[in-house]
Short mmCIF file of C-alpha atoms in Angstrom, two decimals:
data_model
loop_
_atom_site.label_atom_id
_atom_site.label_comp_id
_atom_site.label_asym_id
_atom_site.label_seq_id
_atom_site.Cartn_x
_atom_site.Cartn_y
_atom_site.Cartn_z
CA MET A 275 -15.02 -3.20 29.28
CA SER A 276 -18.16 -2.06 31.14
CA GLU A 277 -21.54 -4.13 31.13
CA LEU A 278 -24.06 -2.33 28.94
CA ASP A 279 -27.63 -1.42 29.77
CA LEU A 280 -29.02 -3.78 27.03
CA ASP A 281 -32.50 -3.18 27.68
CA ARG A 282 -32.23 0.48 27.35
CA LEU A 283 -30.25 0.20 24.21
CA LEU A 284 -32.87 -2.06 22.60
CA ILE A 285 -35.56 0.52 23.51
CA HIS A 286 -33.58 3.18 21.96
CA TYR A 287 -32.95 1.33 18.79
CA ARG A 288 -36.51 0.13 18.52
CA GLU A 289 -37.87 3.74 18.81
CA ASN A 290 -35.18 5.09 16.43
CA PRO A 291 -33.86 2.36 14.05
CA TYR A 292 -31.88 4.55 11.88
CA GLU A 293 -28.17 5.77 11.77
CA ASP A 294 -27.40 9.15 10.38
CA PHE A 295 -24.50 9.34 7.97
CA VAL A 296 -23.20 12.83 7.68
CA VAL A 297 -21.97 13.94 4.18
CA GLU A 298 -19.32 16.62 4.15
CA THR A 299 -17.24 17.90 1.20
CA PRO A 300 -13.59 16.25 1.07
CA ASN A 301 -12.05 19.49 -0.23
CA THR A 302 -12.94 22.97 -1.36
CA GLY A 303 -14.83 23.38 -4.70
CA TRP A 304 -18.06 24.25 -6.37
CA VAL A 305 -21.10 22.16 -5.15
CA ARG A 306 -23.88 20.95 -7.42
CA PHE A 307 -26.44 18.78 -5.82
CA MET A 308 -27.61 15.70 -7.64
CA ALA A 309 -29.98 14.46 -5.07
CA ASP A 310 -33.21 16.01 -3.56
CA ASP A 311 -34.27 15.96 -0.03
CA GLY A 312 -36.36 12.84 0.96
CA MET A 313 -34.95 11.05 -2.04
CA LYS A 314 -33.93 7.29 -1.47
CA VAL A 315 -30.29 6.54 -2.34
CA GLU A 316 -28.69 3.23 -2.77
CA GLY A 317 -24.98 2.26 -1.50
CA PRO A 318 -22.45 0.68 -3.65
CA LYS A 319 -23.15 -2.84 -5.11
CA GLY A 320 -21.22 -5.68 -6.90
CA THR A 321 -19.05 -8.54 -5.86
CA TRP A 322 -16.26 -5.99 -4.93
CA GLN A 323 -18.54 -3.01 -4.09
CA HIS A 324 -17.30 -1.75 -7.42
CA ILE A 325 -20.74 -0.45 -8.76
CA PRO A 326 -20.98 3.08 -7.26
CA GLY A 327 -23.85 4.18 -5.14
CA THR A 328 -26.38 7.01 -6.11
CA LEU A 329 -24.83 10.12 -7.20
CA LEU A 330 -25.23 12.79 -4.40
CA TYR A 331 -23.41 15.84 -5.63
CA VAL A 332 -20.69 16.76 -7.79
CA LEU A 333 -17.57 18.89 -6.37
CA GLU A 334 -15.55 20.87 -9.11
CA ARG A 335 -12.38 22.62 -8.49
CA GLU A 336 -9.87 23.74 -11.29
CA ARG A 337 -12.01 21.86 -13.86
CA ASN A 338 -11.30 18.74 -11.81
CA ARG A 339 -14.88 17.25 -11.47
CA ILE A 340 -15.29 14.90 -8.56
CA PRO A 341 -18.53 12.83 -8.55
CA VAL A 342 -19.55 11.94 -4.90
CA HIS A 343 -21.90 8.79 -4.46
CA ALA A 344 -23.71 7.39 -1.31
CA HIS A 345 -21.82 4.95 0.71
CA ILE A 346 -24.81 3.48 2.10
CA ASN A 347 -28.55 3.06 1.38
CA GLY A 348 -31.18 5.47 2.94
CA THR A 349 -32.84 8.59 2.58
CA ILE A 350 -31.59 12.06 2.11
CA SER A 351 -32.28 14.53 4.89
CA ASP A 352 -31.29 17.92 6.03
CA LEU A 353 -30.02 18.97 2.50
CA GLN A 354 -28.32 22.29 2.58
CA VAL A 355 -30.12 23.49 -0.55
CA ASP A 356 -28.60 27.10 -0.24
CA LEU A 357 -25.34 25.69 -0.89
CA ASN A 358 -26.21 24.61 -4.35
CA GLY A 359 -23.96 26.22 -6.85
CA LYS A 360 -21.80 27.84 -4.19
CA PHE A 361 -18.05 27.53 -3.63
CA VAL A 362 -17.52 25.90 -0.30
CA GLU A 363 -14.68 24.98 2.11
CA ALA A 364 -13.49 21.44 2.91
CA ASN A 365 -15.46 19.49 5.53
CA THR A 366 -18.63 21.64 4.76
CA TYR A 367 -21.77 19.66 5.84
CA LEU A 368 -24.08 19.22 2.85
CA MET A 369 -26.65 16.67 3.86
CA SER A 370 -27.31 13.45 5.76
CA VAL A 371 -28.28 9.92 4.70
CA ARG A 372 -30.60 8.40 7.13
CA HIS A 373 -30.13 4.70 6.87
CA PRO A 374 -32.62 2.11 8.35
CA MET A 375 -30.71 -0.41 10.30
CA THR A 376 -31.06 -4.08 9.99
CA LYS A 377 -31.01 -6.58 12.90
CA ASP A 378 -27.28 -7.45 12.14
CA GLU A 379 -26.35 -3.92 11.95
CA VAL A 380 -27.89 -3.14 15.46
CA ILE A 381 -25.91 -6.25 16.71
CA ASP A 382 -22.69 -4.90 15.03
CA LYS A 383 -23.40 -1.56 16.50
CA ILE A 384 -23.85 -2.62 20.04
CA LEU A 385 -21.06 -5.19 19.80
CA LYS A 386 -18.61 -2.21 18.74
CA GLN A 387 -19.35 -0.62 22.06
CA VAL A 388 -18.14 -3.89 23.90
CA LEU A 389 -15.33 -5.35 21.71
CA VAL A 390 -12.04 -3.63 21.17
CA THR A 391 -11.78 -2.72 17.69
CA PHE A 392 -8.53 -2.78 15.70
CA ASN A 393 -8.87 -0.10 13.01
CA ALA A 394 -7.38 0.25 9.59
CA PRO A 395 -4.32 2.69 9.78
CA GLU A 396 -4.58 3.44 5.99
CA ARG A 397 -6.77 3.29 3.17
CA ALA A 398 -5.72 -0.13 1.69
CA LYS A 399 -6.34 -3.81 1.28
CA TYR A 400 -5.94 -6.16 4.22
CA PHE A 401 -5.52 -9.65 4.52
CA PHE A 402 -4.55 -12.39 7.31
CA PRO A 403 -1.16 -13.87 7.56
CA PRO A 404 -1.02 -17.52 6.54
CA GLU A 405 -0.85 -18.83 10.07
CA ILE A 406 -3.94 -16.63 11.19
CA THR A 407 -5.95 -17.70 8.30
CA TYR A 408 -5.11 -21.48 9.13
CA LYS A 409 -6.22 -20.89 12.80
CA LEU A 410 -9.29 -19.23 11.62
CA GLU A 411 -10.10 -22.26 9.10
CA LYS A 412 -9.26 -24.93 11.63
CA LYS A 413 -10.46 -23.54 14.91
CA LYS A 414 -14.02 -23.03 16.02
CA HIS A 415 -15.22 -19.42 15.24
CA GLY A 416 -14.58 -17.29 18.43
CA THR A 417 -11.77 -19.29 19.70
CA VAL A 418 -8.62 -17.85 17.79
CA LEU A 419 -6.56 -15.96 20.57
CA VAL A 420 -4.36 -13.08 19.72
CA ARG A 421 -1.60 -11.77 21.99
CA PRO A 422 0.41 -8.43 22.03
CA GLY A 423 3.23 -8.55 19.67
CA GLU A 424 1.59 -10.83 17.27
CA GLU A 425 1.48 -9.95 13.29
CA ILE A 426 -2.30 -9.91 13.18
CA ILE A 427 -3.10 -8.61 9.82
CA ILE A 428 -1.29 -7.76 6.54
CA MET A 429 -1.84 -4.11 5.21
CA SER A 430 -1.12 -4.09 1.26
CA LEU A 431 -0.88 -0.92 -0.43
CA MET A 432 0.90 -0.47 -3.82
CA LYS A 433 3.12 -3.57 -3.30
CA ARG A 434 4.08 -2.22 0.15
CA ASP A 435 3.02 -4.99 2.49
CA THR A 436 2.98 -4.11 6.30
CA PRO A 437 2.40 -6.49 8.92
CA LEU A 438 0.43 -4.85 11.60
CA ILE A 439 1.18 -5.92 15.16
CA TYR A 440 -1.61 -6.26 17.70
CA ASN A 441 -0.70 -4.18 20.79
CA GLY A 442 -3.86 -4.41 22.85
CA GLU A 443 -5.03 -6.73 25.60
CA PRO A 444 -4.94 -10.34 24.78
CA GLY A 445 -8.24 -11.58 23.40
CA ILE A 446 -10.26 -13.62 20.85
CA ILE A 447 -10.93 -12.59 17.24
CA HIS A 448 -14.78 -12.26 17.55
CA THR A 449 -15.76 -10.21 14.41
CA VAL A 450 -13.83 -9.81 11.10
CA TYR A 451 -15.12 -6.55 9.51
CA PHE A 452 -12.94 -6.64 6.29
CA GLN A 453 -12.93 -8.73 3.35
CA PRO A 454 -9.60 -9.54 1.39
CA ASN A 455 -10.23 -7.98 -1.87
CA ILE A 456 -12.28 -4.87 -0.78
CA THR A 457 -10.49 -1.69 -0.03
CA VAL A 458 -11.03 -0.50 3.61
CA ASN A 459 -11.06 3.18 4.42
CA GLN A 460 -8.56 4.51 7.01
CA GLY A 461 -10.25 4.45 10.63
CA GLU A 462 -12.76 1.78 9.73
CA PRO A 463 -12.69 -1.32 12.02
CA LEU A 464 -10.86 -4.50 10.83
CA LEU A 465 -11.49 -6.81 13.72
CA GLY A 466 -13.48 -6.88 16.99
CA ILE A 467 -11.51 -8.45 19.66
CA CYS A 468 -13.04 -9.89 22.77
CA PRO A 469 -11.16 -10.56 26.14
CA PRO A 470 -11.52 -14.19 26.76
CA GLY A 471 -13.31 -13.87 29.96
CA LYS A 472 -16.10 -11.71 28.18
CA LEU A 473 -16.90 -14.22 25.40
CA ASN A 474 -20.03 -15.65 27.21
CA TYR A 475 -21.32 -12.14 27.94
CA ILE A 476 -20.92 -11.16 24.25
CA ARG A 477 -22.81 -14.13 23.00
CA LYS A 478 -25.53 -13.35 25.57
CA ILE A 479 -25.85 -10.06 24.06
CA VAL A 480 -26.06 -11.40 20.55
CA GLN A 481 -28.68 -14.04 21.57
CA LYS A 482 -30.89 -11.34 23.30
CA ILE A 483 -30.91 -9.06 20.29
CA GLN A 484 -31.58 -12.18 17.93
CA ASN A 485 -34.42 -13.04 20.22
CA GLU A 486 -36.00 -9.56 20.87
CA TRP A 487 -35.29 -7.62 17.69
CA ALA A 488 -38.29 -7.97 15.39
CA MET B 868 27.04 -17.04 17.33
CA GLY B 869 26.57 -13.75 15.53
CA ILE B 870 25.15 -13.44 12.12
CA ASP B 871 28.38 -12.18 10.68
CA SER B 872 30.00 -15.62 11.70
CA ILE B 873 27.25 -17.45 9.85
CA TYR B 874 27.10 -15.28 6.69
CA PRO B 875 30.68 -13.88 6.04
CA ARG B 876 30.74 -10.47 4.53
CA GLU B 877 32.53 -9.29 1.36
CA HIS B 878 34.32 -6.17 2.88
CA PRO B 879 36.39 -5.26 -0.27
CA ARG B 880 33.03 -5.12 -2.34
CA GLU B 881 31.43 -3.06 0.12
CA GLU B 882 34.43 -0.43 -0.11
CA ARG B 883 34.38 -0.71 -3.99
CA LEU B 884 30.50 0.03 -4.05
CA LEU B 885 30.87 3.06 -1.65
CA GLY B 886 33.40 4.53 -4.13
CA LEU B 887 31.30 3.85 -7.21
CA LEU B 888 28.24 5.37 -5.68
CA GLU B 889 30.26 8.67 -5.08
CA GLY B 890 31.19 8.76 -8.87
CA CYS B 891 27.52 7.92 -9.88
CA ARG B 892 26.08 10.63 -7.87
CA GLU B 893 28.46 13.30 -9.03
CA ALA B 894 27.66 12.23 -12.64
CA GLU B 895 23.72 12.34 -11.92
CA VAL B 896 23.90 15.89 -10.66
CA LEU B 897 25.68 17.03 -13.73
CA THR B 898 23.10 15.09 -16.05
CA ARG B 899 20.04 16.56 -14.30
CA ARG B 900 21.55 19.91 -14.15
CA SER B 901 19.88 20.73 -17.55
CA LYS B 902 16.29 20.37 -16.08
CA TRP B 903 16.88 21.03 -12.50
CA GLY B 904 19.68 23.75 -12.55
CA ASP B 905 21.47 24.40 -9.24
CA GLU B 906 18.70 22.51 -7.31
CA SER B 907 20.01 19.19 -8.82
CA GLY B 908 22.77 19.16 -6.17
CA VAL B 909 20.31 19.85 -3.44
CA ILE B 910 18.03 17.20 -4.50
CA MET B 911 20.76 14.63 -4.78
CA ARG B 912 22.14 15.32 -1.35
CA ARG B 913 18.48 14.82 0.08
CA GLY B 914 18.54 11.26 -1.38
CA ALA B 915 22.28 10.87 -0.39
CA ASP B 916 21.49 8.44 2.62
CA ILE B 917 20.91 5.68 0.11
CA GLY B 918 23.81 3.46 0.19
CA ARG B 919 25.56 4.83 3.36
CA GLU B 920 26.47 1.56 4.50
CA PHE B 921 26.66 -1.95 2.49
CA PHE B 922 26.55 -5.32 3.93
CA CYS B 923 27.74 -7.69 1.04
CA TYR B 924 27.38 -11.51 1.22
CA PRO B 925 28.35 -14.23 -1.07
CA CYS B 926 25.03 -16.26 -0.37
CA LEU B 927 21.86 -15.56 1.87
CA ASP B 928 18.74 -17.40 2.36
CA ARG B 929 16.62 -14.23 2.05
CA GLY B 930 17.71 -10.61 1.82
CA MET B 931 14.83 -9.30 3.96
CA ARG B 932 15.32 -11.86 6.73
CA GLN B 933 19.07 -10.68 6.86
CA ALA B 934 18.03 -7.04 7.00
CA ARG B 935 15.69 -7.82 10.10
CA GLU B 936 18.50 -9.69 11.67
CA LEU B 937 20.86 -6.79 11.08
CA ILE B 938 18.37 -4.27 12.49
CA GLU B 939 17.70 -6.31 15.65
CA THR B 940 21.24 -7.03 16.31
CA GLY B 941 22.04 -3.37 16.06
CA GLU B 942 19.35 -2.22 18.25
CA LYS B 943 20.21 -4.74 20.94
CA LYS B 944 23.65 -3.04 21.08
CA GLY B 945 21.92 0.13 21.60
CA SER B 946 21.92 1.72 18.01
CA ALA B 947 19.21 2.13 15.46
CA PHE B 948 20.02 0.63 11.98
CA ILE B 949 21.46 3.42 9.65
CA ALA B 950 18.73 4.38 7.32
CA GLY B 951 19.93 3.73 3.60
CA GLY B 952 21.75 0.75 4.54
CA VAL B 953 21.83 -1.96 1.73
CA VAL B 954 21.84 -5.70 2.12
CA ILE B 955 23.49 -7.24 -1.04
CA ALA B 956 23.87 -10.97 -1.78
CA ARG B 957 25.56 -12.58 -4.71
CA GLU B 958 23.04 -15.30 -4.77
CA MET B 959 19.79 -16.04 -2.43
CA GLU B 960 18.60 -19.61 -1.93
CA LYS B 961 15.19 -18.94 -0.44
CA SER B 962 14.11 -15.71 -1.98
CA ARG B 963 10.29 -15.04 -2.13
CA GLY B 964 8.20 -12.43 -3.77
CA ARG B 965 4.62 -11.54 -2.89
CA PHE B 966 2.22 -14.08 -1.61
CA ASP B 967 5.28 -16.35 -0.90
CA ARG B 968 5.89 -16.88 -4.65
CA LEU B 969 9.42 -18.12 -5.47
CA TRP B 970 12.03 -15.65 -6.75
CA TYR B 971 14.72 -17.09 -8.54
CA ALA B 972 18.05 -15.21 -7.37
CA PRO B 973 21.18 -17.20 -8.71
CA SER B 974 24.62 -15.46 -9.11
CA GLY B 975 24.82 -12.82 -11.77
CA GLY B 976 21.80 -10.80 -10.68
CA ALA B 977 21.62 -7.72 -8.53
CA TRP B 978 19.94 -8.73 -5.38
CA LEU B 979 19.38 -6.00 -2.89
CA THR B 980 17.46 -5.06 0.15
CA LEU B 981 17.40 -1.45 1.16
CA VAL B 982 16.56 -0.28 4.64
CA LEU B 983 14.75 3.02 5.06
CA ASN B 984 12.97 4.71 7.75
CA PRO B 985 9.71 5.91 6.13
CA ALA B 986 10.18 9.70 5.88
CA PHE B 987 7.79 10.70 3.24
CA LEU B 988 4.26 12.53 4.40
CA PRO B 989 1.82 9.68 5.31
CA GLU B 990 -0.15 10.11 2.17
CA ASN B 991 2.91 9.67 -0.02
CA ARG B 992 4.33 6.58 1.61
CA GLN B 993 2.93 4.21 -1.12
CA LEU B 994 4.92 6.11 -3.54
CA TYR B 995 8.17 4.17 -2.69
CA SER B 996 6.88 1.50 -4.91
CA LEU B 997 6.73 3.85 -7.89
CA ILE B 998 10.18 5.32 -7.03
CA LEU B 999 11.57 1.70 -7.23
CA GLY B 1000 10.07 1.32 -10.48
CA VAL B 1001 11.12 4.43 -12.06
CA ALA B 1002 14.59 4.14 -10.81
CA CYS B 1003 15.13 0.70 -11.82
CA CYS B 1004 13.75 1.58 -15.37
CA GLU B 1005 16.27 4.54 -15.58
CA ALA B 1006 19.05 2.55 -14.47
CA ILE B 1007 18.34 -0.19 -17.30
CA ARG B 1008 17.64 2.53 -19.72
CA HIS B 1009 21.16 4.01 -19.26
CA TYR B 1010 22.43 0.83 -20.94
CA GLY B 1011 20.33 1.40 -24.16
CA VAL B 1012 17.49 -1.16 -23.05
CA GLU B 1013 14.26 0.64 -23.52
CA ALA B 1014 12.45 -1.17 -20.69
CA ASN B 1015 8.91 -0.23 -19.47
CA ILE B 1016 7.10 -0.16 -16.12
CA LYS B 1017 4.01 -2.32 -15.64
CA TRP B 1018 1.99 -0.97 -12.76
CA VAL B 1019 2.86 -0.95 -9.92
CA ASN B 1020 6.68 -1.46 -10.61
CA ASP B 1021 7.70 -4.50 -12.59
CA VAL B 1022 10.13 -3.58 -15.08
CA HIS B 1023 10.03 -5.48 -18.22
CA PHE B 1024 11.43 -5.35 -22.06
CA HIS B 1025 8.76 -6.61 -24.72
CA GLY B 1026 6.89 -8.71 -21.79
CA GLN B 1027 10.15 -10.33 -20.31
CA LYS B 1028 10.51 -9.18 -16.70
CA LEU B 1029 13.74 -7.83 -16.11
CA ALA B 1030 13.28 -6.62 -12.44
CA GLY B 1031 10.84 -7.12 -9.58
CA MET B 1032 10.45 -5.24 -6.29
CA LEU B 1033 8.63 -5.69 -2.87
CA ILE B 1034 8.37 -3.54 -0.09
CA GLU B 1035 7.66 -4.82 3.52
CA GLY B 1036 7.10 -2.54 6.44
CA TYR B 1037 8.69 -3.67 9.61
CA THR B 1038 8.54 -2.35 13.32
CA SER B 1039 11.73 -3.65 15.22
CA ARG B 1040 11.28 -5.69 18.09
CA THR B 1041 13.85 -4.16 20.19
CA LEU B 1042 13.28 -0.39 20.07
CA GLY B 1043 10.12 -0.36 18.10
CA GLU B 1044 11.61 1.74 15.33
CA GLU B 1045 9.62 1.65 11.95
CA TYR B 1046 11.36 0.53 9.03
CA LEU B 1047 10.74 -0.08 5.40
CA LEU B 1048 12.59 -2.93 3.66
CA LEU B 1049 12.89 -2.45 -0.07
CA GLY B 1050 13.55 -5.77 -1.87
CA ILE B 1051 14.77 -5.29 -5.23
CA GLY B 1052 15.89 -8.08 -7.89
CA VAL B 1053 17.14 -7.24 -11.20
CA ASN B 1054 18.41 -9.89 -13.79
CA VAL B 1055 21.59 -8.41 -14.85
CA ASN B 1056 24.09 -11.20 -15.77
CA ASN B 1057 22.08 -14.26 -14.95
CA THR B 1058 20.90 -15.98 -18.06
CA SER B 1059 19.41 -19.42 -16.75
CA PHE B 1060 15.97 -19.59 -15.45
CA PRO B 1061 13.71 -22.43 -14.36
CA GLU B 1062 11.64 -23.74 -17.43
CA TYR B 1063 8.27 -22.15 -16.08
CA LEU B 1064 9.97 -18.85 -15.83
CA ARG B 1065 11.63 -18.79 -19.32
CA PRO B 1066 8.74 -17.46 -21.46
CA MET B 1067 8.39 -14.31 -19.13
CA ALA B 1068 11.97 -13.70 -17.91
CA GLY B 1069 14.80 -11.81 -19.43
CA SER B 1070 18.23 -10.45 -18.35
CA LEU B 1071 20.26 -7.49 -19.38
CA ARG B 1072 23.11 -9.72 -20.57
CA GLU B 1073 20.81 -11.53 -23.01
CA ILE B 1074 19.59 -8.47 -24.43
CA LEU B 1075 22.76 -6.67 -24.73
CA GLY B 1076 24.85 -9.75 -25.65
CA LYS B 1077 27.40 -8.81 -23.09
CA GLU B 1078 28.12 -9.09 -19.48
CA LEU B 1079 27.93 -5.88 -17.52
CA SER B 1080 29.88 -4.95 -14.31
CA LEU B 1081 27.34 -5.75 -11.50
CA GLU B 1082 28.85 -3.33 -9.06
CA ASP B 1083 28.51 -0.43 -11.59
CA PHE B 1084 24.87 -1.48 -12.27
CA ILE B 1085 24.09 -1.56 -8.45
CA ALA B 1086 25.88 1.84 -7.86
CA LEU B 1087 23.95 3.34 -10.69
CA LEU B 1088 20.69 1.90 -9.41
CA LEU B 1089 21.17 3.14 -6.20
CA THR B 1090 21.99 6.46 -7.30
CA LYS B 1091 18.79 6.59 -9.19
CA ILE B 1092 16.80 5.60 -6.28
CA GLY B 1093 18.53 8.50 -4.14
CA TRP B 1094 17.67 10.94 -6.93
CA HIS B 1095 14.08 9.95 -6.91
CA ILE B 1096 13.70 9.95 -3.12
CA GLY B 1097 15.51 13.39 -3.05
CA LEU B 1098 13.17 14.73 -5.69
CA MET B 1099 10.20 13.39 -3.75
CA ALA B 1100 11.34 15.17 -0.52
CA HIS B 1101 11.95 18.32 -2.66
CA PHE B 1102 8.36 18.13 -3.98
CA GLU B 1103 6.94 17.71 -0.67
CA GLN B 1104 8.55 20.73 0.54
CA ARG B 1105 7.26 22.77 -2.50
CA TYR B 1106 3.77 21.08 -1.91
CA LEU B 1107 3.79 22.31 1.62
CA GLU B 1108 4.75 25.72 0.77
CA ALA B 1109 2.06 26.05 -1.66
CA PHE B 1110 -0.61 24.31 0.63
CA TYR B 1111 -2.78 27.40 0.85
CA GLU B 1112 -2.33 28.35 -2.79
CA PRO B 1113 -5.01 27.41 -5.36
CA MET B 1114 -2.32 25.83 -7.74
CA LYS B 1115 -0.23 23.05 -6.24
CA PRO B 1116 3.10 21.70 -7.93
CA ALA B 1117 2.68 18.44 -9.94
CA ASN B 1118 4.40 15.56 -8.54
CA PRO B 1119 7.29 14.81 -10.85
CA LEU B 1120 7.54 11.11 -9.99
CA ILE B 1121 3.94 10.44 -11.37
CA GLU B 1122 5.00 12.21 -14.47
CA GLN B 1123 8.02 10.26 -14.84
CA TRP B 1124 6.31 6.90 -14.19
CA LYS B 1125 3.72 7.81 -16.94
CA LEU B 1126 6.72 8.51 -19.16
CA TYR B 1127 8.26 4.92 -18.60
CA SER B 1128 5.16 2.89 -18.28
CA ASP B 1129 3.28 1.18 -21.11
CA THR B 1130 0.27 0.42 -18.68
CA PRO B 1131 -2.21 3.06 -19.66
CA GLY B 1132 -4.36 1.91 -22.73
CA ARG B 1133 -3.73 -1.84 -22.12
CA ARG B 1134 -6.25 -4.58 -21.53
CA VAL B 1135 -5.42 -5.99 -18.19
CA LEU B 1136 -6.56 -8.67 -15.81
CA TYR B 1137 -6.68 -7.36 -12.26
CA GLY B 1138 -6.42 -9.14 -8.92
CA THR B 1139 -5.13 -8.65 -5.45
CA ASN B 1140 -3.22 -11.99 -6.25
CA VAL B 1141 -3.91 -11.94 -9.79
CA TYR B 1142 -1.95 -15.16 -10.84
CA ASP B 1143 -3.97 -17.32 -8.13
CA GLU B 1144 -7.21 -15.42 -8.04
CA PRO B 1145 -7.89 -13.02 -10.94
CA LEU B 1146 -10.80 -10.78 -10.22
CA PHE B 1147 -11.86 -9.01 -13.42
CA ALA B 1148 -10.68 -7.72 -16.95
CA ALA B 1149 -10.52 -4.00 -17.46
CA THR B 1150 -8.70 -1.38 -19.42
CA ALA B 1151 -6.11 0.48 -17.66
CA VAL B 1152 -6.75 4.05 -18.20
CA ASP B 1153 -4.26 5.83 -16.08
CA ILE B 1154 -2.70 6.17 -12.56
CA ASP B 1155 -3.80 9.14 -10.15
CA HIS B 1156 -1.77 11.37 -8.06
CA THR B 1157 -1.46 8.76 -5.33
CA GLY B 1158 -0.31 6.10 -7.86
CA ALA B 1159 -3.66 4.18 -7.72
CA ILE B 1160 -4.54 2.66 -10.97
CA ILE B 1161 -7.82 3.72 -12.78
CA LEU B 1162 -9.62 0.82 -14.51
CA GLN B 1163 -12.46 1.12 -16.82
CA ARG B 1164 -14.44 -2.11 -16.58
CA GLU B 1165 -16.73 -3.54 -19.50
CA GLU B 1166 -19.85 -2.46 -17.63
CA GLY B 1167 -18.82 1.30 -18.23
CA ILE B 1168 -17.85 1.48 -14.40
CA THR B 1169 -14.60 3.08 -13.55
CA VAL B 1170 -12.80 1.99 -10.50
CA ARG B 1171 -9.70 3.10 -8.60
CA GLU B 1172 -7.33 0.36 -7.21
CA VAL B 1173 -4.68 1.27 -4.49
CA SER B 1174 -3.41 -2.42 -4.27
CA GLY B 1175 -3.20 -5.49 -6.32
CA GLU B 1176 -1.50 -6.30 -9.49
CA ILE B 1177 -2.15 -7.03 -13.20
CA ILE B 1178 -1.55 -9.07 -16.18
CA TYR B 1179 -1.58 -7.58 -19.71
CA LEU B 1180 -4.02 -9.22 -21.95
CA ASN B 1181 -2.86 -7.51 -25.14
#
């Protein structure tokens, strides 16, 4: 884990406190836009994120109509208006959602550069095994150590429960990115693991951003 | 001390099951011929790994634990566990379901742990759960009991649960091989249940009023599982062949599941662990091609859940 040029990063995020989320088609089909360039959109809401975000476009293939909603709040930019009503291939770029980052999101984004992330292998629900839950409840935040070969999380998909084995360097669970009842997409981070010797460095990063980010 | 000396195996029962399984497979191919023609033999052979080896015990604490022990013991001797091996116990003392729930497994029931290597395409691996439900439902229906499937794969008859299944992924400690442990419990001849389970549990013997041959039932159940695993492999091949075609073949497993399930249209309570922590009530609309349940909530919102469980409210 190399040390970051934190001052430079903070200047960068102050000048450009946005993250652009690319919106691409998941499969082939006819595209019909339901949003305009510059329009403000909302992400999913509700206790289990069950209320869908703003409708961005509809993709239709063989009478199968797939409404695609915004996954995050922000403003539509770079809308490919010429594709409206056209048949497009999978992974065709349609628009971006420019999302204004909060202080916590900036901390998260910077921490992801220094923490070792443990990512979701499949779209599923995830929960901790009882012994990890117990440790997280009993021990102080940032002191639960995980070692290679340990069962760290259980992936639950259609009554198939798979214990996931941690195989990285020994480290401390610093950040838990998932919630037990919310489905996590494949590739999204589940945990941020910090090598024990780097805990103070990471705390300093968080403190500095907390103090200096308006 | 080896695990075989702790848990003595029933070798004659293992041999009997191998013979019964052979006969069941031949009968299955003949029955399926009317729909699948000559392909029925090919499909059955694709699922013929199921029941390649049996490990029968008079009593175990947990079948899953024993399967893990067998995997590790075999791998330490330098050989991976044979995919399709089945651990069977006449009774189990510390059997568990999901979320560490007690599973009552006395003598008379079919208590199996099937060990597989995950062979389906990654996007279809969750369908093993549906296969177990469909196969078990078919095996029970073979005896004239019109059982139904409650999403994901609980098999019940008029609200009384006859069978439950649980799948655990397992990566072996010795060789790092990936396994699926499919735990299956069917109330066949067992008729006594703890008081708290009595209103919601039932057995085939109670429904039919007669005892069944447990070996015959197990051989039939494994044949059905083998058929549907073979059918899934057959479907995946057809699907990949048609990958660039506009029309893709429909998954026969999903169609079969819908045929046996009484979930679509029901009012349900949904939760990841619905008995301890119900999340919301909804109407079950359907399942999609991945087996995920489509739920219509009261607010008019439709959600798709890939995991969790339901309780019927009507």
